[in-house]
PDB file of C-alpha atoms in Angstrom:
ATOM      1  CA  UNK V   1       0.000   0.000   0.000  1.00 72.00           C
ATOM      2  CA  UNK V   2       2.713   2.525   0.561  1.00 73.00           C
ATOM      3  CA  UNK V   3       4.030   1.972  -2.852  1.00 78.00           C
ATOM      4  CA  UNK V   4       0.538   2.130  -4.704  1.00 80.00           C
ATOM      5  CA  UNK V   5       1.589   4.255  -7.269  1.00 83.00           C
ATOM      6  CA  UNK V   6       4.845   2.895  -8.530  1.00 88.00           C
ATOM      7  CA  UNK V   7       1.948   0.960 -10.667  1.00 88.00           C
ATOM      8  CA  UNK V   8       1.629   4.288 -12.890  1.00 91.00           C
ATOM      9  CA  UNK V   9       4.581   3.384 -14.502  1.00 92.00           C
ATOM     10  CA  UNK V  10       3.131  -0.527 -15.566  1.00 93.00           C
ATOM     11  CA  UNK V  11      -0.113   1.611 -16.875  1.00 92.00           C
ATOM     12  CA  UNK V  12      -0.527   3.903 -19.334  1.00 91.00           C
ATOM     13  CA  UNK V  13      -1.851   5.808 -16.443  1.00 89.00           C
ATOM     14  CA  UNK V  14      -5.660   8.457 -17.214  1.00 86.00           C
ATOM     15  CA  UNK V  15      -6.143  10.760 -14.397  1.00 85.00           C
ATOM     16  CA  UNK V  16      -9.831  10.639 -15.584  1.00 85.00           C
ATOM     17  CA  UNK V  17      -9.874   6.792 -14.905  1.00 85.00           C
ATOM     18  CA  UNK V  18      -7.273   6.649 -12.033  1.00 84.00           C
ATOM     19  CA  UNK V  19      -4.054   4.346 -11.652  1.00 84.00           C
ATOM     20  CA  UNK V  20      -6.256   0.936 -11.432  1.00 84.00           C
ATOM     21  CA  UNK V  21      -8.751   1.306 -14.422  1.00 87.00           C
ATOM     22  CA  UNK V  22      -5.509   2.467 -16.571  1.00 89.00           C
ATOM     23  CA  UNK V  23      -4.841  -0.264 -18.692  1.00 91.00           C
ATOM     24  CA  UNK V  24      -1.428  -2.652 -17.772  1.00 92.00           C
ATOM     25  CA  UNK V  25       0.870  -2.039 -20.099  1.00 92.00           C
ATOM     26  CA  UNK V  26       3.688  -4.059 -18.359  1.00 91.00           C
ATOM     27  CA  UNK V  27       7.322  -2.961 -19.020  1.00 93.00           C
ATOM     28  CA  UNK V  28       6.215  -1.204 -22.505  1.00 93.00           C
ATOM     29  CA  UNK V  29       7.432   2.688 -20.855  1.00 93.00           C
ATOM     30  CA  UNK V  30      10.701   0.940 -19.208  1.00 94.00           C
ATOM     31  CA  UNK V  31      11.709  -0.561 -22.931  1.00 94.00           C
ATOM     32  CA  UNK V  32      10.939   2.740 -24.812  1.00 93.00           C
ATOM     33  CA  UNK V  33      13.527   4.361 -22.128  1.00 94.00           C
ATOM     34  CA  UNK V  34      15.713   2.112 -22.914  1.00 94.00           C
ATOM     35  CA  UNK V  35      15.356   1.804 -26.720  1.00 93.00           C
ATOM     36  CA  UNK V  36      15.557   5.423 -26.500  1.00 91.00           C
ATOM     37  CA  UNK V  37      17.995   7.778 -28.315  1.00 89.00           C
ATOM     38  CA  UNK V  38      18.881   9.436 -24.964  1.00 90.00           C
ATOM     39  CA  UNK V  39      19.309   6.994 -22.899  1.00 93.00           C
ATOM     40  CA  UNK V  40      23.150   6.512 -23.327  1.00 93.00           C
ATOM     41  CA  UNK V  41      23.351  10.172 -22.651  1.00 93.00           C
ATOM     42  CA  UNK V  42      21.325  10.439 -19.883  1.00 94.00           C
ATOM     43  CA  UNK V  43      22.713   7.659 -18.250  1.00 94.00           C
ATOM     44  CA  UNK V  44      26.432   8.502 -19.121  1.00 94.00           C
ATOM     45  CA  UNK V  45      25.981  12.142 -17.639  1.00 94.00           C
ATOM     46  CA  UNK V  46      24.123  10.838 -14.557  1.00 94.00           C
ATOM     47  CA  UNK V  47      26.636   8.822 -13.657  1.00 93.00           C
ATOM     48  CA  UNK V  48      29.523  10.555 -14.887  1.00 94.00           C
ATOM     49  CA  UNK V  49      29.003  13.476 -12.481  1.00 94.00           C
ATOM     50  CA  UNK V  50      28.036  11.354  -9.763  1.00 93.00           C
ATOM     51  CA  UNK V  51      31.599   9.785  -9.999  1.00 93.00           C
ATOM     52  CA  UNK V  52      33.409  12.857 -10.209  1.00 94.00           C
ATOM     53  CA  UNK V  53      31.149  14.283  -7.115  1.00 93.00           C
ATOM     54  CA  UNK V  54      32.327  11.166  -5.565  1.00 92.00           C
ATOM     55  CA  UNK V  55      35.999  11.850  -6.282  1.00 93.00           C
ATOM     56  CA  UNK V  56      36.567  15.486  -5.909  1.00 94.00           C
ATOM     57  CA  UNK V  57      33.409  16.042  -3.063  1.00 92.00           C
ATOM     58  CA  UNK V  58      33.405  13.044  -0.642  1.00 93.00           C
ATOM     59  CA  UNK V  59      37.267  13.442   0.308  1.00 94.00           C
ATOM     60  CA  UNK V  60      37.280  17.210   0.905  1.00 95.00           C
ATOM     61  CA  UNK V  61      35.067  17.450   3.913  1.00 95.00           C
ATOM     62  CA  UNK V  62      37.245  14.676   5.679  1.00 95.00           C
ATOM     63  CA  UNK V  63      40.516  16.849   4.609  1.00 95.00           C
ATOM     64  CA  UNK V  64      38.946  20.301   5.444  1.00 94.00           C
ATOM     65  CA  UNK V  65      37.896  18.348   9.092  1.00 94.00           C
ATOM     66  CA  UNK V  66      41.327  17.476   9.590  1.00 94.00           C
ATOM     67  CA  UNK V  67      42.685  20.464   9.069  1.00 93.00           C
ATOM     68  CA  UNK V  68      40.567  22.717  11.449  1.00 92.00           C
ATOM     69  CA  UNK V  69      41.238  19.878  14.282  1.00 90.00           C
ATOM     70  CA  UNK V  70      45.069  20.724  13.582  1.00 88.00           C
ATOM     71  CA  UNK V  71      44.328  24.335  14.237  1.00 87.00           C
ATOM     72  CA  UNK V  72      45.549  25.192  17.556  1.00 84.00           C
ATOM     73  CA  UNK V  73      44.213  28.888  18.302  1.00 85.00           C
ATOM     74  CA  UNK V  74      40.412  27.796  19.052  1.00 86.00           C
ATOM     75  CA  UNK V  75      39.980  31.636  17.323  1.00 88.00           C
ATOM     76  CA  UNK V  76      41.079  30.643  13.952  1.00 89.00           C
ATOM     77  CA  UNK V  77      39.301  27.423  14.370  1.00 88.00           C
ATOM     78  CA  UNK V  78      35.871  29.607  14.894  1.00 89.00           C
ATOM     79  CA  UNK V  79      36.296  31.749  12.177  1.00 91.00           C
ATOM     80  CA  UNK V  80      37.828  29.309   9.714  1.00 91.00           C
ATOM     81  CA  UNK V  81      34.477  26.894  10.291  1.00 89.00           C
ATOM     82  CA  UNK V  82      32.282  29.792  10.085  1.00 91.00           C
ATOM     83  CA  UNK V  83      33.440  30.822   6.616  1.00 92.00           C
ATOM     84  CA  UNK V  84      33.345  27.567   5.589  1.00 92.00           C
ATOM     85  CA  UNK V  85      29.585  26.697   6.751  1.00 92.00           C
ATOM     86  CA  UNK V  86      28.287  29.729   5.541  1.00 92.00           C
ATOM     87  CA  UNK V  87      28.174  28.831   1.807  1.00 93.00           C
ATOM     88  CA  UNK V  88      25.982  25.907   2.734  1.00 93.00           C
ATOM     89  CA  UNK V  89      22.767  28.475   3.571  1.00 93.00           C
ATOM     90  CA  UNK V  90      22.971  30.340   0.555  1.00 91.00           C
ATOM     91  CA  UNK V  91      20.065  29.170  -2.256  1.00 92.00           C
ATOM     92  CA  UNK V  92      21.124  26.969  -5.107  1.00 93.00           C
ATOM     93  CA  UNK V  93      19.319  30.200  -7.011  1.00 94.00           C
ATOM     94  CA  UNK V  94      21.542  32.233  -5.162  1.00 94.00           C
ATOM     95  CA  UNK V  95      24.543  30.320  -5.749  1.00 94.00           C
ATOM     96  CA  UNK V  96      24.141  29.449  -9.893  1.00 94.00           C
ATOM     97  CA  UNK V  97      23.057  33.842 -10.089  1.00 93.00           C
ATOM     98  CA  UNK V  98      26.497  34.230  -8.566  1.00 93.00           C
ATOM     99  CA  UNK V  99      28.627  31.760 -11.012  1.00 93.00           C
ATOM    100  CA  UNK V 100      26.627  32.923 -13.847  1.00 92.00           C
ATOM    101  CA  UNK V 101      27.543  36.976 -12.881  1.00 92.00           C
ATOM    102  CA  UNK V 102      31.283  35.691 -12.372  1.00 93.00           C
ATOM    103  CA  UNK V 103      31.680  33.557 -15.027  1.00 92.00           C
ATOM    104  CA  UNK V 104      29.826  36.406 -17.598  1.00 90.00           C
ATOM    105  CA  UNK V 105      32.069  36.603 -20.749  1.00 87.00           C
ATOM    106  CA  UNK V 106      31.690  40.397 -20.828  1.00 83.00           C
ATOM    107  CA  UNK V 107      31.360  41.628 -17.555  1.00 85.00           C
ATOM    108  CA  UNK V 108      32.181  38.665 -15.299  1.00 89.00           C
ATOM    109  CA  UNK V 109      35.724  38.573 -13.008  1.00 92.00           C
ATOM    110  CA  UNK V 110      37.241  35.637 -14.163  1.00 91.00           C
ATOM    111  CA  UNK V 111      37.235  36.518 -17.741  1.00 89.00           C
ATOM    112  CA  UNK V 112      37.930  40.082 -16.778  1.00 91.00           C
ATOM    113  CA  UNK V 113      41.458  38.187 -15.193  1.00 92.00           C
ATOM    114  CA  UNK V 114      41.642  36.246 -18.102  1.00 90.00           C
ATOM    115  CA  UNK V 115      41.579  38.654 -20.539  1.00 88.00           C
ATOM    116  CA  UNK V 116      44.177  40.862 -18.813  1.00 89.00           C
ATOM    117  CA  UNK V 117      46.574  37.794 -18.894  1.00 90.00           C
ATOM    118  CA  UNK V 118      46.226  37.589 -22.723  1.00 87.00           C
ATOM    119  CA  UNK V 119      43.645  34.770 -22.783  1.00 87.00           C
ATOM    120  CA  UNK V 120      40.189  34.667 -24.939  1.00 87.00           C
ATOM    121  CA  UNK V 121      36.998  35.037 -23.198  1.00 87.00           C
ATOM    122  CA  UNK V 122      35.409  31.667 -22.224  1.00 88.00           C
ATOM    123  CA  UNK V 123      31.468  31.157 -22.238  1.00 90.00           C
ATOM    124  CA  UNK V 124      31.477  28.701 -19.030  1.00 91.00           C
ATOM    125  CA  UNK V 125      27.431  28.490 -18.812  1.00 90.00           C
ATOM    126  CA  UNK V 126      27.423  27.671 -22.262  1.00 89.00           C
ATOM    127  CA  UNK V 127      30.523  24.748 -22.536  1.00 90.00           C
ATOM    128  CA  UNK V 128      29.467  21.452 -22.412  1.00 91.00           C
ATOM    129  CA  UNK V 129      33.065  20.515 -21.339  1.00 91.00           C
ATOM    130  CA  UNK V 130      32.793  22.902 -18.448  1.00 93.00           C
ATOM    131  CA  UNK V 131      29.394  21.823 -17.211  1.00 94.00           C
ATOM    132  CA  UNK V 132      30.631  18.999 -14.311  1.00 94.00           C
ATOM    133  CA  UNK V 133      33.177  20.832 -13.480  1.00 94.00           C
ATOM    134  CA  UNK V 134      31.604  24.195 -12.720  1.00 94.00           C
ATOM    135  CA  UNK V 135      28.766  21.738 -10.902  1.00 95.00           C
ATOM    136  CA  UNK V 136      31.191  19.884  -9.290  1.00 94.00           C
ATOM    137  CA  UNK V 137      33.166  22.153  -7.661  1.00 95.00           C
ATOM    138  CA  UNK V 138      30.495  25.066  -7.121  1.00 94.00           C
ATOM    139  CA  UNK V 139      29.196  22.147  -4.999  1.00 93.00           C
ATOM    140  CA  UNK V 140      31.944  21.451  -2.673  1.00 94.00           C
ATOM    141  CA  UNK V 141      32.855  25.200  -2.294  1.00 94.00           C
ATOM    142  CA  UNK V 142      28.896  25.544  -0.897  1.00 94.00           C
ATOM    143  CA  UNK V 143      28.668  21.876   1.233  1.00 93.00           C
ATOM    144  CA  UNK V 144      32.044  21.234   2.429  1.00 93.00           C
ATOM    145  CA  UNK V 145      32.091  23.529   5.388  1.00 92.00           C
ATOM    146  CA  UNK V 146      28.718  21.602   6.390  1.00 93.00           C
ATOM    147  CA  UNK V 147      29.671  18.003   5.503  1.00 93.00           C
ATOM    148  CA  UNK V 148      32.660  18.443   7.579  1.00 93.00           C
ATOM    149  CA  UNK V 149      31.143  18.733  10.771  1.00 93.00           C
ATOM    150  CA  UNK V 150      30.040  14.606  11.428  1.00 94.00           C
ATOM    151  CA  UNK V 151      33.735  14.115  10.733  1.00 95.00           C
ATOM    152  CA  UNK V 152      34.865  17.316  13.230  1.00 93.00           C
ATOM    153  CA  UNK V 153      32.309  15.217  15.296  1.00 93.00           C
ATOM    154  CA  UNK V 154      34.336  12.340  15.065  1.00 93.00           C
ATOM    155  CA  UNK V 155      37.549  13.078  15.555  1.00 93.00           C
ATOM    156  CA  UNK V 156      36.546  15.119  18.671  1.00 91.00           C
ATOM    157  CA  UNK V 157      35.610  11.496  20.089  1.00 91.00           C
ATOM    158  CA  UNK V 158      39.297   9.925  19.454  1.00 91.00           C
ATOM    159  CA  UNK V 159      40.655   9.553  22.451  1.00 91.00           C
ATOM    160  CA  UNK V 160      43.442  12.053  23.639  1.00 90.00           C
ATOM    161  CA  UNK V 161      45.719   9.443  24.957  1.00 92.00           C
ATOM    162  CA  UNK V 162      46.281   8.091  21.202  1.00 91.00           C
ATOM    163  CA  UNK V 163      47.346  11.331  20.574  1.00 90.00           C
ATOM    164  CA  UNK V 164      49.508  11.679  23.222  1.00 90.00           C
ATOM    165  CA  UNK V 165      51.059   8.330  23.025  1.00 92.00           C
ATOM    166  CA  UNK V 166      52.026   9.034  19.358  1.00 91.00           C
ATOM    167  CA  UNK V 167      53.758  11.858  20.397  1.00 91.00           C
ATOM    168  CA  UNK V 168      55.966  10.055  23.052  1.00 91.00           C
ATOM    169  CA  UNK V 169      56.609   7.704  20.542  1.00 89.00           C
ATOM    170  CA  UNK V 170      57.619  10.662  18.327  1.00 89.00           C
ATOM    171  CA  UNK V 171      55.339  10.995  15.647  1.00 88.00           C
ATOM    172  CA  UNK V 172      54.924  13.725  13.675  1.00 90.00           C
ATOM    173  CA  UNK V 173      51.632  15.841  12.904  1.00 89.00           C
ATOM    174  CA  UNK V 174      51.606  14.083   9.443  1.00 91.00           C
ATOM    175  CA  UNK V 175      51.916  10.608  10.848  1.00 92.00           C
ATOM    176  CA  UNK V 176      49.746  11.168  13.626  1.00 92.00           C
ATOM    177  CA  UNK V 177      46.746  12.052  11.176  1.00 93.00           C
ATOM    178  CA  UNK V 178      47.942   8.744   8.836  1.00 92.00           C
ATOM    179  CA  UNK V 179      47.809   6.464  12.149  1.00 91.00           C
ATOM    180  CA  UNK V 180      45.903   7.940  14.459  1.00 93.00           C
ATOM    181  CA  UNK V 181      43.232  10.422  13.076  1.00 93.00           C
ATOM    182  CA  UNK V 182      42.193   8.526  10.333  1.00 93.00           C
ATOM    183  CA  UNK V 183      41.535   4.651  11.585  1.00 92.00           C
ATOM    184  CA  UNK V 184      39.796   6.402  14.455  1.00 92.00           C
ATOM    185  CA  UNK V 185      37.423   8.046  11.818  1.00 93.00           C
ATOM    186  CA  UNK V 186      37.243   5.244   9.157  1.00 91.00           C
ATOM    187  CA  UNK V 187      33.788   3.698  10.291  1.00 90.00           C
ATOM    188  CA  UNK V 188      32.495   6.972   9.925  1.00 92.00           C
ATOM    189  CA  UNK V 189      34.230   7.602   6.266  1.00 92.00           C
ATOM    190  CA  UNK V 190      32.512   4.042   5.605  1.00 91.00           C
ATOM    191  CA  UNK V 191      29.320   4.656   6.452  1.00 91.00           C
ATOM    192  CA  UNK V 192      29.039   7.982   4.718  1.00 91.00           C
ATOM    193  CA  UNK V 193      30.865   6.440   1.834  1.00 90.00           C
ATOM    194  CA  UNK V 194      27.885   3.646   1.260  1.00 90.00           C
ATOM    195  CA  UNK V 195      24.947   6.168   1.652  1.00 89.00           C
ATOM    196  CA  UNK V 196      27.119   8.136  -0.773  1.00 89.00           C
ATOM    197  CA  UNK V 197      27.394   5.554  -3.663  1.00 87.00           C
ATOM    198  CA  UNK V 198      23.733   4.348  -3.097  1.00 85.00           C
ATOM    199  CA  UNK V 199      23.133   7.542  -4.974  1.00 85.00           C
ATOM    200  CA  UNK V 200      25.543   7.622  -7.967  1.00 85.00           C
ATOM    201  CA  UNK V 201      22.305   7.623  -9.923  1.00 84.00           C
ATOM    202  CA  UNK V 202      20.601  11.064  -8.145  1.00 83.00           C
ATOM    203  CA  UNK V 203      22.201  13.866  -9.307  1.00 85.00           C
ATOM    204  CA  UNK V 204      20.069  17.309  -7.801  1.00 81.00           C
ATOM    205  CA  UNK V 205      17.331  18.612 -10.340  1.00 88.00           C
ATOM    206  CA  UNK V 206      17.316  21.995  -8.932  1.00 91.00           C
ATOM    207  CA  UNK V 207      21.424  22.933  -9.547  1.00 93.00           C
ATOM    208  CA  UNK V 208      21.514  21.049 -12.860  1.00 93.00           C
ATOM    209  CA  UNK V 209      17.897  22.520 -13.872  1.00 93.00           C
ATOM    210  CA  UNK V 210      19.029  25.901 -13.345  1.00 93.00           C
ATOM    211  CA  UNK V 211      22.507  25.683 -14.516  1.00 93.00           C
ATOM    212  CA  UNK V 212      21.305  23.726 -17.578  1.00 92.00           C
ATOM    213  CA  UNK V 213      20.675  25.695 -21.416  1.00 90.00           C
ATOM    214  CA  UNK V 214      20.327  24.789 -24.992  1.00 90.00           C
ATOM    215  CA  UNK V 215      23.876  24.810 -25.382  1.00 91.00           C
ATOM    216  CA  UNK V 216      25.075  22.847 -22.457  1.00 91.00           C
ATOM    217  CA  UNK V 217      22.336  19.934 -22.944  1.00 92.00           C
ATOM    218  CA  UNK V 218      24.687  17.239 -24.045  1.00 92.00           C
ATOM    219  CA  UNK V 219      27.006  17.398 -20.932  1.00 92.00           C
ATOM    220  CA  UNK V 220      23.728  18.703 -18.726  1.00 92.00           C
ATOM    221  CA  UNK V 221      21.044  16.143 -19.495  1.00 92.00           C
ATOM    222  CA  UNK V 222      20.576  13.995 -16.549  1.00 93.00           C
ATOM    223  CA  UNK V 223      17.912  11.515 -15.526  1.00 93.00           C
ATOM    224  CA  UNK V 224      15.909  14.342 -12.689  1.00 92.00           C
ATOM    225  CA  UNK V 225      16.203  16.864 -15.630  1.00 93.00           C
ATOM    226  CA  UNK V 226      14.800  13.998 -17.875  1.00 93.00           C
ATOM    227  CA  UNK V 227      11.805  13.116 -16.093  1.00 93.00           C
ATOM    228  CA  UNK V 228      11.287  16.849 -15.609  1.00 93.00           C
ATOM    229  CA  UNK V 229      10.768  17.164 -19.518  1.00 92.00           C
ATOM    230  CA  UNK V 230       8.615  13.747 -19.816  1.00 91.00           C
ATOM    231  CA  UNK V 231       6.373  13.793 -16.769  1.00 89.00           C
ATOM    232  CA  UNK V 232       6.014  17.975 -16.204  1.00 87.00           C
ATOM    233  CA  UNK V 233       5.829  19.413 -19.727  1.00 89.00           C
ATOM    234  CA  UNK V 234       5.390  16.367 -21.678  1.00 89.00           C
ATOM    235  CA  UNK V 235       2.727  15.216 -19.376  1.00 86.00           C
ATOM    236  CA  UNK V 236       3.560  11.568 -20.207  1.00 91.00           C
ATOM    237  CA  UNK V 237       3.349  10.247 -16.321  1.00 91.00           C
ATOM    238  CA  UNK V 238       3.653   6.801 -17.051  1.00 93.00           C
ATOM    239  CA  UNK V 239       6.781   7.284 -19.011  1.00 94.00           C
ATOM    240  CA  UNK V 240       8.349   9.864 -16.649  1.00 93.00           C
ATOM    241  CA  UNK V 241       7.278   7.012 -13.623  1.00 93.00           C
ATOM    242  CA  UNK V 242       9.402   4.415 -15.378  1.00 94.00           C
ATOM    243  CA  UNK V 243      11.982   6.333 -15.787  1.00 93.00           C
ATOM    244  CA  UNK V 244      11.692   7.562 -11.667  1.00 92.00           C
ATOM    245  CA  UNK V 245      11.053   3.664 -10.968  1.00 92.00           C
ATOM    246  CA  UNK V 246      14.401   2.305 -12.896  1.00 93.00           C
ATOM    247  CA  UNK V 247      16.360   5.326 -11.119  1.00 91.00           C
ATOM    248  CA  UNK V 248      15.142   4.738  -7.641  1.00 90.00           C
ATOM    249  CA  UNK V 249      16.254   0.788  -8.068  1.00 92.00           C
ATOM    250  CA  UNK V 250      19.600   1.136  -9.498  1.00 92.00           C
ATOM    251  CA  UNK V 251      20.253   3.198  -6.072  1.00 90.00           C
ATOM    252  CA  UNK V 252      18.767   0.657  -3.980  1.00 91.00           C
ATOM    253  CA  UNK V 253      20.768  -2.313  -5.872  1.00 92.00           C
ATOM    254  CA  UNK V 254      24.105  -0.034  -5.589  1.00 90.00           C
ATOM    255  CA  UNK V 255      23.070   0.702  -1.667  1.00 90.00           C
ATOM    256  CA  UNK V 256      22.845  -3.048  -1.607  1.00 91.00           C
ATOM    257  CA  UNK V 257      26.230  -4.363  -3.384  1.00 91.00           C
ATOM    258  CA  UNK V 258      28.262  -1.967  -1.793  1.00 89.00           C
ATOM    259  CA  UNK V 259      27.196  -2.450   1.826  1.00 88.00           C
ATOM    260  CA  UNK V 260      28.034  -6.418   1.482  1.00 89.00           C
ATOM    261  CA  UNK V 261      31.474  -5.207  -0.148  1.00 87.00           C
ATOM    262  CA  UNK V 262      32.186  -2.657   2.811  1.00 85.00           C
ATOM    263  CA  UNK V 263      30.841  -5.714   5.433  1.00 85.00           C
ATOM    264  CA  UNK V 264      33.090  -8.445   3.852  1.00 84.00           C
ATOM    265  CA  UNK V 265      35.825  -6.002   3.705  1.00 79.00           C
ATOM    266  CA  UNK V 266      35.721  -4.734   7.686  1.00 75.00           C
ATOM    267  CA  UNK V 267      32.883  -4.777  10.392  1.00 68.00           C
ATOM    268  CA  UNK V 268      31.207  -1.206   9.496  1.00 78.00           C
ATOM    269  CA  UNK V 269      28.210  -1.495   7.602  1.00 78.00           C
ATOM    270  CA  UNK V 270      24.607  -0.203   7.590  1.00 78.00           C
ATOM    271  CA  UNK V 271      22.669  -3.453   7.698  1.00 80.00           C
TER     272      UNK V 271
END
């Protein structure tokens, strides 16, 4: 009952007749994804800036949180977290109005810089080669601050005698982060890491949606921005269901594979 209308996408669903007097169409809307024309791009940009948000995001957090804990003046701490946490509370509206005034080929700062080192201007909104890496990295500038805070969280917990003892035994601050700080944290890394890959197949509508033009659509196109098109101005709701349906199980089979990887591996898993 709680899943009643992942039906919709077995029907070629009528509002007028409701999901259970739509006739059953079976997997007819999964195959026409899949026999589709974009479905290698879809698919291939989905994933292919999930991997690099993987990459480039889910280590930065854990690097930034080790450096503030190396901080000693509890001042620079303060003020170094708070500049870092306040990107997270600006508005992904807020945030692609800024890179799109910066990254302006006429009036923005960066080609203002490059142009006064010789270089061309560069149309960033509208290069399909610079589409994951503006999303990429606009997104750990604006969540790293925030994510780092379970892993500040963490290493607050290790206990100071490890420390200490390294130290005795004449460790240096690089050493003591390779055999200390980071063991301590590593269930932690782990279980962030699985919830993390169980959604290599979500990338945010609302950044990509926004960020996303005529120009940039081969690099931009992803599944959310997909099923935006089908279900919302298409209004084919069966279709854009199948689509929503295939996405949502991919996740839960990746959630799945790597947990029993990560629990064969060491003793920290979810389930």
């Amino acid at each position: 009952m709680p899943m009643y209308g992942v039906q919709i996408a077995f029907r070629d669903f009528n509002p007028i007749d409701g999901v259970t007097r739509s006739p059953f169409v079976g997997l007819k809307h999964f195959l026409r994804f899949f026999n589709s024309y974009q479905f290698v791009r879809v698919i291939t940009n989905t994933v292919g800036i999930s991997l690099y948000q993987l990459a480039i995001g889910f280590p930065a957090p854990i690097i930034l949180a080790i450096l503030l804990s190396e901080l000693r003046s509890n001042k620079w701490r303060k003020t170094m977290q708070m500049l870092t946490y306040a990107p997270h509370f600006l508005s992904v509206v807020v945030l692609v109005g800024m890179m799109t005034t910066m990254l302006s080929p006429r009036t923005g700062i960066v080609n203002f810089a490059l142009r006064a080192v010789g270089f061309d201007n560069v149309f960033f909104m509208a290069e399909p080669a610079w589409f994951k890496t503006l999303y990429v990295f606009s997104g750990v500038w604006q969540n790293c601050g925030w994510s780092s805070i379970i892993y500040i969280a963490a290493i607050a917990g290790i206990d100071p005698n490890l420390f200490e003892a390294a130290i005795v035994d004449g460790a240096s601050t690089f050493k003591r982060i390779i055999h200390v700080t980071i063991p301590s944290i590593m269930p932690t890394i782990i279980i962030l890491l699985i919830l993390q890959c169980g959604q290599i197949m979500s990338v945010g509508f609302e950044k990509v949606f926004l960020m996303q033009n005529n120009i940039n659509m081969p690099a931009s196109d992803v599944i959310s921005t997909y099923v935006y098109r089908a279900g919302m101005i298409n209004a084919q709701i069966s279709f854009a269901s199948a689509v929503g349906l295939f996405n949502s199980v991919i996740n839960c089979a990746l959630l799945v594979i790597v947990n029993q990887i990560a629990k064969k591996k060491g003793e920290t898993s979810l389930f």
